[in-house]
Amino acid sequence: MVFHELIVINIVARNPWLSTHTGSPTVLDVPHRTGNRKEQLAEAAAELFSRRGYHAVSVNDIACVAGVTGPAVYRHFGSKQDMLAHVLLTGLEVFGQVSADALDGAEEPVESLRQLRAAVATLAVERREVTALWRWQGSHLGRTEQATIRRTSARIMERWVAALQAARPELAPADVELLCWAALSVFGSVSVHHLSLARKRFEDLLATLAGAVFDYPGLPLPTPAPNGHTLAWPDSRREELLTAAIRLFRERGYHAVSMEDIGAAAGIAGPSIYRHFAGKADILVAAGYRMADRLRVGAEQALGAATGPDDAMARLVRSYVDIVLRSDNLLAVFVTESVDMAERDAKELVRVQRAYVAQWVRLLLEIAPGLAEREARITVHAALTIVNDLTRTPRVAARPAIAAELAALAETVLRAGATWSR
């Protein structure tokens, strides 16, 4: 599946650079909302897939959580892939119905958007375990299921765009699309962390942040001049292998790529690869530390040049946008493939990314001392998720001023969070 063909597929995700996930529990408390055995299995599968990743979950794992035997699963689903398809398509149907009900329930465009924000915020808070799969797990489906998801998503997205266009007729259609995608990323950010608030307050915060995106007045932005900065990697055989591997992991998925594939892509004989990396997992770890180093250096430079908290936040936002835009394959691989990393390395990289997110949270709390820390974290995750999502959306990432637009939208969300509880 092409990433983010429509952001409806990407409402929420598990992102290692933004998340506060600490790992997969050995026992999962999966709520059974229905007595229907098929739906109980689907709910168990959704929870396990979102926490551990598709490849790390077996049919027996799902059966155990649902309280049935492995063979009993096949009375309802032909395979694990069928379970994933059912979960994704059912989730999209629910999302589409929630969107339609909200948009059809008001006569005025502005009221339609208000109802839409409220309804989707409720869905995002209530169904994290299902919607977390919509972005990253679709690549494990067959072509037919992927095509069905794209068609379903397109119909939903058309309603969102039409609603915002009616409320803001002064905007060009492409700008309306951009704002819709960014608002959906706000709602999607709830799955990159386990933070929570009192339900009504949580929903209100998400709706407020998305509303700030819908209301953003500054499009279109001028195309910024090139800054001359480059994140070019050192020229060496090891770097050629790492670059080739990252590209293949993104295109095909970690499990579908062999060491021989990586060698061929880099023009290196298979056995020679092992002079540089012990195996695929070693390559994945190296990619993780590379991204960590870029974020660390970017933050140090941004904060070191700042004249105050507001300037520091603006610089930090621009730094992150620049790094993500220049590290497209690298970040995409980490978003989708980090579950295959050794536990020790995964824990260390989680520690690094938590420290990075904490810098944003501290700055936001300095700017808005009345904001609770948990609310600040939720706001920061929303801002970061906009950047991560839209940089991997081809039709959006190609916009001439995308770097300036992403920075402006992220800052808009941060400002909305800072003033939310005043």
Tab-separated table of C-alpha atoms in Angstrom:
chain	number	residue	atom	x	y	z
A	1	MET	CA	0.000	0.000	0.000
A	2	VAL	CA	1.225	3.486	-0.799
A	3	PHE	CA	1.651	5.219	2.531
A	4	HIS	CA	-1.086	7.640	3.360
A	5	GLU	CA	-2.803	7.559	-0.023
A	6	LEU	CA	-5.533	9.045	2.101
A	7	ILE	CA	-4.908	9.837	5.703
A	8	VAL	CA	-8.043	7.988	6.722
A	9	ILE	CA	-5.817	4.916	6.568
A	10	ASN	CA	-3.493	6.717	8.941
A	11	ILE	CA	-5.706	8.053	11.665
A	12	VAL	CA	-3.493	6.649	14.381
A	13	ALA	CA	-0.216	4.766	14.605
A	14	ARG	CA	2.473	3.366	16.798
A	15	ASN	CA	5.496	5.578	16.145
A	16	PRO	CA	8.713	4.798	18.026
A	17	TRP	CA	9.998	8.347	17.709
A	18	LEU	CA	6.901	9.792	19.312
A	19	SER	CA	5.548	7.040	21.486
A	20	THR	CA	5.612	6.243	25.162
A	21	HIS	CA	5.003	2.559	24.595
A	22	THR	CA	7.314	0.515	26.782
A	23	GLY	CA	6.880	-2.865	25.170
A	24	SER	CA	4.386	-5.651	24.737
A	25	PRO	CA	2.773	-7.028	27.871
A	26	THR	CA	2.603	-10.779	28.302
A	27	VAL	CA	-1.037	-10.572	29.340
A	28	LEU	CA	-3.438	-8.289	27.552
A	29	ASP	CA	-6.718	-7.088	28.944
A	30	VAL	CA	-8.821	-7.055	25.797
A	31	PRO	CA	-12.318	-5.695	26.347
A	32	HIS	CA	-15.018	-7.805	24.729
A	33	ARG	CA	-17.688	-5.362	23.619
A	34	THR	CA	-19.870	-8.071	22.141
A	35	GLY	CA	-20.801	-11.670	22.667
A	36	ASN	CA	-20.104	-12.412	19.001
A	37	ARG	CA	-17.112	-14.777	18.906
A	38	LYS	CA	-15.878	-13.456	15.561
A	39	GLU	CA	-15.793	-9.920	16.889
A	40	GLN	CA	-14.076	-11.045	20.093
A	41	LEU	CA	-11.349	-12.617	17.987
A	42	ALA	CA	-11.122	-9.454	15.890
A	43	GLU	CA	-10.761	-7.278	18.993
A	44	ALA	CA	-8.034	-9.550	20.381
A	45	ALA	CA	-6.217	-9.474	17.041
A	46	ALA	CA	-6.443	-5.676	16.837
A	47	GLU	CA	-4.951	-5.248	20.294
A	48	LEU	CA	-2.111	-7.700	19.665
A	49	PHE	CA	-1.293	-6.369	16.188
A	50	SER	CA	-1.166	-2.779	17.428
A	51	ARG	CA	1.063	-3.626	20.381
A	52	ARG	CA	3.435	-6.192	18.921
A	53	GLY	CA	3.242	-5.805	15.171
A	54	TYR	CA	1.679	-8.148	12.637
A	55	HIS	CA	4.585	-10.570	12.217
A	56	ALA	CA	5.145	-11.015	15.952
A	57	VAL	CA	1.592	-12.278	16.538
A	58	SER	CA	0.453	-15.843	15.834
A	59	VAL	CA	-3.040	-17.216	15.421
A	60	ASN	CA	-2.523	-19.115	18.685
A	61	ASP	CA	-1.666	-15.835	20.454
A	62	ILE	CA	-4.960	-14.363	19.282
A	63	ALA	CA	-6.866	-17.473	20.263
A	64	CYS	CA	-5.342	-17.462	23.743
A	65	VAL	CA	-6.310	-13.843	24.390
A	66	ALA	CA	-9.832	-14.463	23.085
A	67	GLY	CA	-10.183	-17.572	25.249
A	68	VAL	CA	-10.533	-20.146	22.457
A	69	THR	CA	-8.348	-22.834	20.915
A	70	GLY	CA	-6.233	-22.197	17.842
A	71	PRO	CA	-8.324	-24.414	15.532
A	72	ALA	CA	-11.472	-22.603	16.646
A	73	VAL	CA	-10.160	-19.416	15.058
A	74	TYR	CA	-10.444	-20.970	11.603
A	75	ARG	CA	-14.171	-21.363	11.989
A	76	HIS	CA	-14.374	-17.595	11.595
A	77	PHE	CA	-11.236	-16.572	9.656
A	78	GLY	CA	-9.232	-18.318	6.982
A	79	SER	CA	-5.903	-16.846	8.076
A	80	LYS	CA	-4.222	-14.198	10.174
A	81	GLN	CA	-4.274	-11.925	7.135
A	82	ASP	CA	-8.051	-12.349	6.894
A	83	MET	CA	-8.325	-11.222	10.520
A	84	LEU	CA	-6.297	-8.105	9.814
A	85	ALA	CA	-8.396	-7.299	6.757
A	86	HIS	CA	-11.588	-7.698	8.776
A	87	VAL	CA	-10.283	-5.435	11.540
A	88	LEU	CA	-9.165	-2.709	9.145
A	89	LEU	CA	-12.248	-2.716	6.961
A	90	THR	CA	-14.600	-2.832	9.932
A	91	GLY	CA	-12.711	0.041	11.532
A	92	LEU	CA	-12.974	2.096	8.357
A	93	GLU	CA	-16.681	1.416	8.137
A	94	VAL	CA	-17.142	2.663	11.692
A	95	PHE	CA	-15.049	5.740	10.961
A	96	GLY	CA	-17.025	6.454	7.820
A	97	GLN	CA	-20.332	6.125	9.603
A	98	VAL	CA	-19.217	8.377	12.460
A	99	SER	CA	-18.064	11.004	9.973
A	100	ALA	CA	-21.263	10.799	7.921
A	101	ASP	CA	-23.528	11.027	10.954
A	102	ALA	CA	-21.686	14.107	12.210
A	103	LEU	CA	-21.633	15.901	8.866
A	104	ASP	CA	-25.247	15.094	8.052
A	105	GLY	CA	-26.457	16.246	11.440
A	106	ALA	CA	-25.957	19.981	10.962
A	107	GLU	CA	-27.160	22.530	8.436
A	108	GLU	CA	-24.394	25.133	8.751
A	109	PRO	CA	-20.841	24.288	7.524
A	110	VAL	CA	-19.147	25.566	10.677
A	111	GLU	CA	-21.476	23.521	12.868
A	112	SER	CA	-20.809	20.455	10.704
A	113	LEU	CA	-17.094	20.772	11.356
A	114	ARG	CA	-17.670	21.232	15.072
A	115	GLN	CA	-19.760	18.069	15.198
A	116	LEU	CA	-17.207	16.219	13.104
A	117	ARG	CA	-14.347	17.151	15.449
A	118	ALA	CA	-16.346	16.088	18.483
A	119	ALA	CA	-17.413	12.764	16.970
A	120	VAL	CA	-13.973	11.769	15.709
A	121	ALA	CA	-12.367	12.785	18.996
A	122	THR	CA	-14.740	10.415	20.772
A	123	LEU	CA	-13.910	7.617	18.340
A	124	ALA	CA	-10.163	8.183	18.688
A	125	VAL	CA	-10.323	8.005	22.478
A	126	GLU	CA	-12.653	4.996	22.562
A	127	ARG	CA	-11.081	2.790	19.877
A	128	ARG	CA	-7.338	3.274	20.056
A	129	GLU	CA	-6.594	-0.428	19.683
A	130	VAL	CA	-8.424	-0.651	16.355
A	131	THR	CA	-7.558	2.640	14.732
A	132	ALA	CA	-3.862	2.185	15.531
A	133	LEU	CA	-3.761	-0.410	12.772
A	134	TRP	CA	-5.162	1.716	9.987
A	135	ARG	CA	-1.877	3.377	9.129
A	136	TRP	CA	0.859	0.823	9.343
A	137	GLN	CA	-0.557	-2.666	9.026
A	138	GLY	CA	-2.301	-2.355	5.650
A	139	SER	CA	0.874	-3.343	3.824
A	140	HIS	CA	0.356	-6.893	5.083
A	141	LEU	CA	-2.869	-7.242	3.105
A	142	GLY	CA	-3.367	-8.528	-0.405
A	143	ARG	CA	-3.890	-6.238	-3.368
A	144	THR	CA	-7.656	-6.694	-3.349
A	145	GLU	CA	-7.997	-5.715	0.305
A	146	GLN	CA	-5.642	-2.767	-0.155
A	147	ALA	CA	-7.689	-1.519	-3.088
A	148	THR	CA	-10.891	-1.833	-1.057
A	149	ILE	CA	-9.343	0.173	1.762
A	150	ARG	CA	-8.214	2.893	-0.631
A	151	ARG	CA	-11.672	3.197	-2.169
A	152	THR	CA	-13.369	3.274	1.213
A	153	SER	CA	-10.888	5.855	2.480
A	154	ALA	CA	-11.353	8.030	-0.581
A	155	ARG	CA	-15.091	8.230	-0.043
A	156	ILE	CA	-14.637	9.249	3.588
A	157	MET	CA	-11.985	11.812	2.792
A	158	GLU	CA	-14.163	13.381	0.104
A	159	ARG	CA	-16.751	14.157	2.780
A	160	TRP	CA	-14.155	15.780	5.033
A	161	VAL	CA	-12.760	17.926	2.226
A	162	ALA	CA	-16.207	19.005	1.073
A	163	ALA	CA	-17.180	19.991	4.601
A	164	LEU	CA	-14.088	22.108	5.173
A	165	GLN	CA	-14.335	23.658	1.699
A	166	ALA	CA	-17.918	24.697	2.448
A	167	ALA	CA	-16.813	26.319	5.703
A	168	ARG	CA	-13.752	27.961	4.143
A	169	PRO	CA	-14.507	28.684	0.467
A	170	GLU	CA	-11.604	31.119	0.267
A	171	LEU	CA	-9.093	28.228	0.383
A	172	ALA	CA	-7.808	26.400	-2.665
A	173	PRO	CA	-8.829	22.709	-2.803
A	174	ALA	CA	-5.247	21.541	-2.304
A	175	ASP	CA	-4.968	23.665	0.844
A	176	VAL	CA	-8.227	22.221	2.146
A	177	GLU	CA	-6.823	18.720	1.670
A	178	LEU	CA	-3.676	19.641	3.549
A	179	LEU	CA	-5.647	20.919	6.528
A	180	CYS	CA	-7.895	17.845	6.567
A	181	TRP	CA	-4.910	15.526	6.613
A	182	ALA	CA	-3.275	17.534	9.375
A	183	ALA	CA	-6.444	17.493	11.483
A	184	LEU	CA	-6.774	13.740	11.046
A	185	SER	CA	-3.188	13.360	12.239
A	186	VAL	CA	-4.131	15.182	15.428
A	187	PHE	CA	-6.761	12.548	16.146
A	188	GLY	CA	-4.377	9.808	15.078
A	189	SER	CA	-1.707	10.892	17.514
A	190	VAL	CA	-3.537	9.209	20.412
A	191	SER	CA	-2.118	5.807	19.474
A	192	VAL	CA	1.527	6.819	19.744
A	193	HIS	CA	1.254	7.061	23.512
A	194	HIS	CA	-0.664	5.633	26.459
A	195	LEU	CA	-1.426	9.004	28.006
A	196	SER	CA	-4.981	9.693	29.001
A	197	LEU	CA	-7.189	12.281	30.629
A	198	ALA	CA	-10.716	12.263	31.945
A	199	ARG	CA	-12.640	11.185	28.860
A	200	LYS	CA	-14.534	14.405	28.204
A	201	ARG	CA	-11.428	16.515	28.775
A	202	PHE	CA	-9.348	14.301	26.489
A	203	GLU	CA	-11.933	14.557	23.716
A	204	ASP	CA	-12.187	18.313	24.163
A	205	LEU	CA	-8.422	18.747	23.896
A	206	LEU	CA	-8.228	16.705	20.688
A	207	ALA	CA	-11.179	18.560	19.173
A	208	THR	CA	-9.605	21.899	20.085
A	209	LEU	CA	-6.252	21.004	18.511
A	210	ALA	CA	-7.923	19.756	15.332
A	211	GLY	CA	-10.098	22.863	15.252
A	212	ALA	CA	-7.002	25.045	15.346
A	213	VAL	CA	-5.762	23.221	12.246
A	214	PHE	CA	-9.079	23.639	10.436
A	215	ASP	CA	-9.005	27.357	11.263
A	216	TYR	CA	-5.378	27.917	10.261
A	217	PRO	CA	-5.404	31.175	8.270
A	218	GLY	CA	-1.943	31.289	6.751
A	219	LEU	CA	-2.144	29.218	3.556
A	220	PRO	CA	-0.527	29.337	1.133
A	221	LEU	CA	2.917	30.100	2.506
A	222	PRO	CA	5.815	31.387	0.394
A	223	THR	CA	8.385	28.852	-0.691
A	224	PRO	CA	11.392	29.176	1.643
A	225	ALA	CA	14.825	29.715	0.192
A	226	PRO	CA	17.193	26.714	0.416
A	227	ASN	CA	19.151	26.855	3.667
A	228	GLY	CA	22.179	25.044	2.320
A	229	HIS	CA	22.029	22.487	5.129
A	230	THR	CA	22.459	18.850	4.174
A	231	LEU	CA	22.248	15.589	6.030
A	232	ALA	CA	24.349	13.673	3.522
A	233	TRP	CA	25.710	10.418	4.866
A	234	PRO	CA	29.431	9.575	4.782
A	235	ASP	CA	30.556	7.903	1.573
A	236	SER	CA	31.540	4.342	2.525
A	237	ARG	CA	30.552	0.781	1.677
A	238	ARG	CA	28.819	0.411	5.042
A	239	GLU	CA	26.766	3.527	4.383
A	240	GLU	CA	25.829	2.285	0.922
A	241	LEU	CA	24.511	-0.915	2.486
A	242	LEU	CA	22.613	0.947	5.167
A	243	THR	CA	21.054	3.307	2.638
A	244	ALA	CA	20.012	0.417	0.381
A	245	ALA	CA	18.592	-1.561	3.301
A	246	ILE	CA	16.536	1.356	4.609
A	247	ARG	CA	15.034	1.921	1.173
A	248	LEU	CA	14.164	-1.758	0.735
A	249	PHE	CA	12.715	-2.051	4.233
A	250	ARG	CA	10.401	0.831	3.458
A	251	GLU	CA	9.367	-0.456	0.037
A	252	ARG	CA	8.844	-4.121	0.908
A	253	GLY	CA	8.798	-4.416	4.674
A	254	TYR	CA	11.551	-5.762	6.912
A	255	HIS	CA	10.497	-9.407	6.730
A	256	ALA	CA	10.311	-9.453	2.932
A	257	VAL	CA	13.926	-8.298	2.469
A	258	SER	CA	16.919	-10.634	2.618
A	259	MET	CA	20.567	-9.827	3.123
A	260	GLU	CA	21.108	-10.907	-0.477
A	261	ASP	CA	18.514	-8.359	-1.612
A	262	ILE	CA	20.377	-5.645	0.280
A	263	GLY	CA	23.698	-6.659	-1.212
A	264	ALA	CA	22.266	-6.677	-4.713
A	265	ALA	CA	20.726	-3.231	-4.256
A	266	ALA	CA	24.086	-1.875	-3.105
A	267	GLY	CA	26.066	-3.767	-5.739
A	268	ILE	CA	27.805	-5.912	-3.150
A	269	ALA	CA	28.062	-9.706	-3.089
A	270	GLY	CA	25.956	-11.315	-0.356
A	271	PRO	CA	28.769	-12.690	1.867
A	272	SER	CA	30.578	-9.340	1.795
A	273	ILE	CA	27.693	-7.724	3.658
A	274	TYR	CA	28.665	-9.584	6.813
A	275	ARG	CA	31.931	-7.671	6.999
A	276	HIS	CA	29.834	-4.632	7.893
A	277	PHE	CA	26.680	-5.980	9.575
A	278	ALA	CA	26.000	-9.182	11.481
A	279	GLY	CA	22.501	-9.419	10.010
A	280	LYS	CA	19.307	-7.558	9.163
A	281	ALA	CA	18.591	-6.790	12.812
A	282	ASP	CA	22.009	-5.152	13.106
A	283	ILE	CA	21.151	-2.925	10.143
A	284	LEU	CA	17.841	-1.961	11.724
A	285	VAL	CA	19.582	-1.001	14.958
A	286	ALA	CA	22.150	1.083	13.069
A	287	ALA	CA	19.333	2.940	11.331
A	288	GLY	CA	17.721	3.647	14.697
A	289	TYR	CA	20.832	5.146	16.192
A	290	ARG	CA	21.368	7.222	13.085
A	291	MET	CA	17.938	8.808	13.496
A	292	ALA	CA	18.575	9.322	17.205
A	293	ASP	CA	21.830	11.135	16.471
A	294	ARG	CA	20.173	13.427	13.953
A	295	LEU	CA	17.451	14.400	16.395
A	296	ARG	CA	19.930	14.973	19.212
A	297	VAL	CA	22.207	17.184	17.134
A	298	GLY	CA	19.269	19.086	15.645
A	299	ALA	CA	17.824	19.803	19.090
A	300	GLU	CA	21.173	20.938	20.458
A	301	GLN	CA	21.653	23.356	17.589
A	302	ALA	CA	18.098	24.704	17.810
A	303	LEU	CA	18.115	25.246	21.559
A	304	GLY	CA	21.640	26.592	21.606
A	305	ALA	CA	20.737	29.425	19.238
A	306	ALA	CA	17.415	30.350	20.881
A	307	THR	CA	16.781	33.703	22.547
A	308	GLY	CA	13.861	32.558	24.704
A	309	PRO	CA	11.229	29.811	25.135
A	310	ASP	CA	9.043	30.859	22.197
A	311	ASP	CA	12.040	31.186	19.891
A	312	ALA	CA	13.374	27.856	21.163
A	313	MET	CA	10.106	26.109	20.356
A	314	ALA	CA	9.965	27.608	16.878
A	315	ARG	CA	13.550	26.536	16.205
A	316	LEU	CA	12.932	23.047	17.570
A	317	VAL	CA	9.885	22.641	15.331
A	318	ARG	CA	11.822	23.759	12.248
A	319	SER	CA	14.680	21.454	13.162
A	320	TYR	CA	12.375	18.459	13.421
A	321	VAL	CA	10.632	19.237	10.135
A	322	ASP	CA	13.975	19.586	8.374
A	323	ILE	CA	15.317	16.309	9.774
A	324	VAL	CA	12.181	14.334	8.952
A	325	LEU	CA	11.965	15.703	5.415
A	326	ARG	CA	15.591	14.751	4.829
A	327	SER	CA	15.294	11.352	6.493
A	328	ASP	CA	12.140	10.119	4.790
A	329	ASN	CA	13.004	6.441	4.330
A	330	LEU	CA	14.771	6.300	7.671
A	331	LEU	CA	11.824	7.521	9.697
A	332	ALA	CA	9.308	5.459	7.729
A	333	VAL	CA	11.283	2.291	8.460
A	334	PHE	CA	11.381	3.046	12.143
A	335	VAL	CA	7.698	3.768	12.307
A	336	THR	CA	6.848	0.369	10.842
A	337	GLU	CA	9.691	-2.006	11.673
A	338	SER	CA	10.969	-1.215	15.175
A	339	VAL	CA	9.121	-4.176	16.687
A	340	ASP	CA	11.743	-6.456	15.123
A	341	MET	CA	14.569	-4.898	17.102
A	342	ALA	CA	16.329	-6.655	19.975
A	343	GLU	CA	14.824	-5.713	23.337
A	344	ARG	CA	17.995	-4.075	24.655
A	345	ASP	CA	18.363	-1.815	21.640
A	346	ALA	CA	14.656	-1.079	21.535
A	347	LYS	CA	14.695	0.029	25.165
A	348	GLU	CA	17.689	2.280	24.618
A	349	LEU	CA	16.135	3.935	21.598
A	350	VAL	CA	12.864	4.407	23.469
A	351	ARG	CA	14.871	6.124	26.217
A	352	VAL	CA	16.474	8.424	23.643
A	353	GLN	CA	13.213	9.348	21.969
A	354	ARG	CA	11.522	9.963	25.319
A	355	ALA	CA	14.287	12.369	26.207
A	356	TYR	CA	13.751	14.146	22.892
A	357	VAL	CA	9.994	14.451	23.404
A	358	ALA	CA	10.632	15.640	26.974
A	359	GLN	CA	12.541	18.643	25.576
A	360	TRP	CA	9.408	19.697	23.690
A	361	VAL	CA	7.217	19.165	26.733
A	362	ARG	CA	9.482	21.231	29.000
A	363	LEU	CA	9.461	24.091	26.518
A	364	LEU	CA	5.690	24.009	26.154
A	365	LEU	CA	5.238	24.027	29.934
A	366	GLU	CA	7.613	26.983	30.176
A	367	ILE	CA	5.505	28.821	27.598
A	368	ALA	CA	2.215	27.710	29.208
A	369	PRO	CA	2.845	27.126	32.924
A	370	GLY	CA	-0.870	26.609	33.563
A	371	LEU	CA	-0.959	23.544	31.322
A	372	ALA	CA	-0.795	20.155	33.045
A	373	GLU	CA	2.157	18.001	32.030
A	374	ARG	CA	-0.035	15.232	30.638
A	375	GLU	CA	-1.944	17.734	28.522
A	376	ALA	CA	1.340	19.176	27.294
A	377	ARG	CA	2.542	15.724	26.257
A	378	ILE	CA	-0.654	14.972	24.363
A	379	THR	CA	-0.308	18.315	22.565
A	380	VAL	CA	3.334	17.691	21.668
A	381	HIS	CA	2.514	14.249	20.273
A	382	ALA	CA	-0.217	15.788	18.126
A	383	ALA	CA	2.184	18.369	16.678
A	384	LEU	CA	4.889	15.809	15.975
A	385	THR	CA	2.454	13.381	14.383
A	386	ILE	CA	1.377	16.011	11.857
A	387	VAL	CA	4.986	16.311	10.708
A	388	ASN	CA	5.543	12.565	10.581
A	389	ASP	CA	2.347	11.837	8.684
A	390	LEU	CA	2.415	14.563	6.094
A	391	THR	CA	6.080	14.178	5.160
A	392	ARG	CA	5.256	10.634	4.053
A	393	THR	CA	2.204	11.651	2.032
A	394	PRO	CA	3.528	12.045	-1.543
A	395	ARG	CA	0.881	14.468	-2.800
A	396	VAL	CA	1.410	16.677	0.249
A	397	ALA	CA	5.183	16.350	0.604
A	398	ALA	CA	5.610	17.653	-2.952
A	399	ARG	CA	4.073	21.038	-2.100
A	400	PRO	CA	6.645	23.799	-2.755
A	401	ALA	CA	6.378	25.276	0.732
A	402	ILE	CA	5.798	22.048	2.648
A	403	ALA	CA	8.612	22.638	5.172
A	404	ALA	CA	7.238	26.045	6.160
A	405	GLU	CA	3.657	24.725	6.167
A	406	LEU	CA	4.455	21.771	8.416
A	407	ALA	CA	6.312	23.988	10.851
A	408	ALA	CA	3.436	26.464	10.902
A	409	LEU	CA	0.823	23.750	11.457
A	410	ALA	CA	2.838	22.125	14.239
A	411	GLU	CA	3.287	25.482	15.953
A	412	THR	CA	-0.438	26.158	15.539
A	413	VAL	CA	-1.231	22.955	17.441
A	414	LEU	CA	1.287	23.792	20.160
A	415	ARG	CA	-0.176	27.267	20.609
A	416	ALA	CA	-3.706	25.855	20.735
A	417	GLY	CA	-2.649	23.462	23.473
A	418	ALA	CA	-0.884	26.210	25.374
A	419	THR	CA	-4.026	28.368	25.505
A	420	TRP	CA	-6.577	25.547	25.793
A	421	SER	CA	-7.036	25.474	29.549
A	422	ARG	CA	-6.751	29.227	30.177
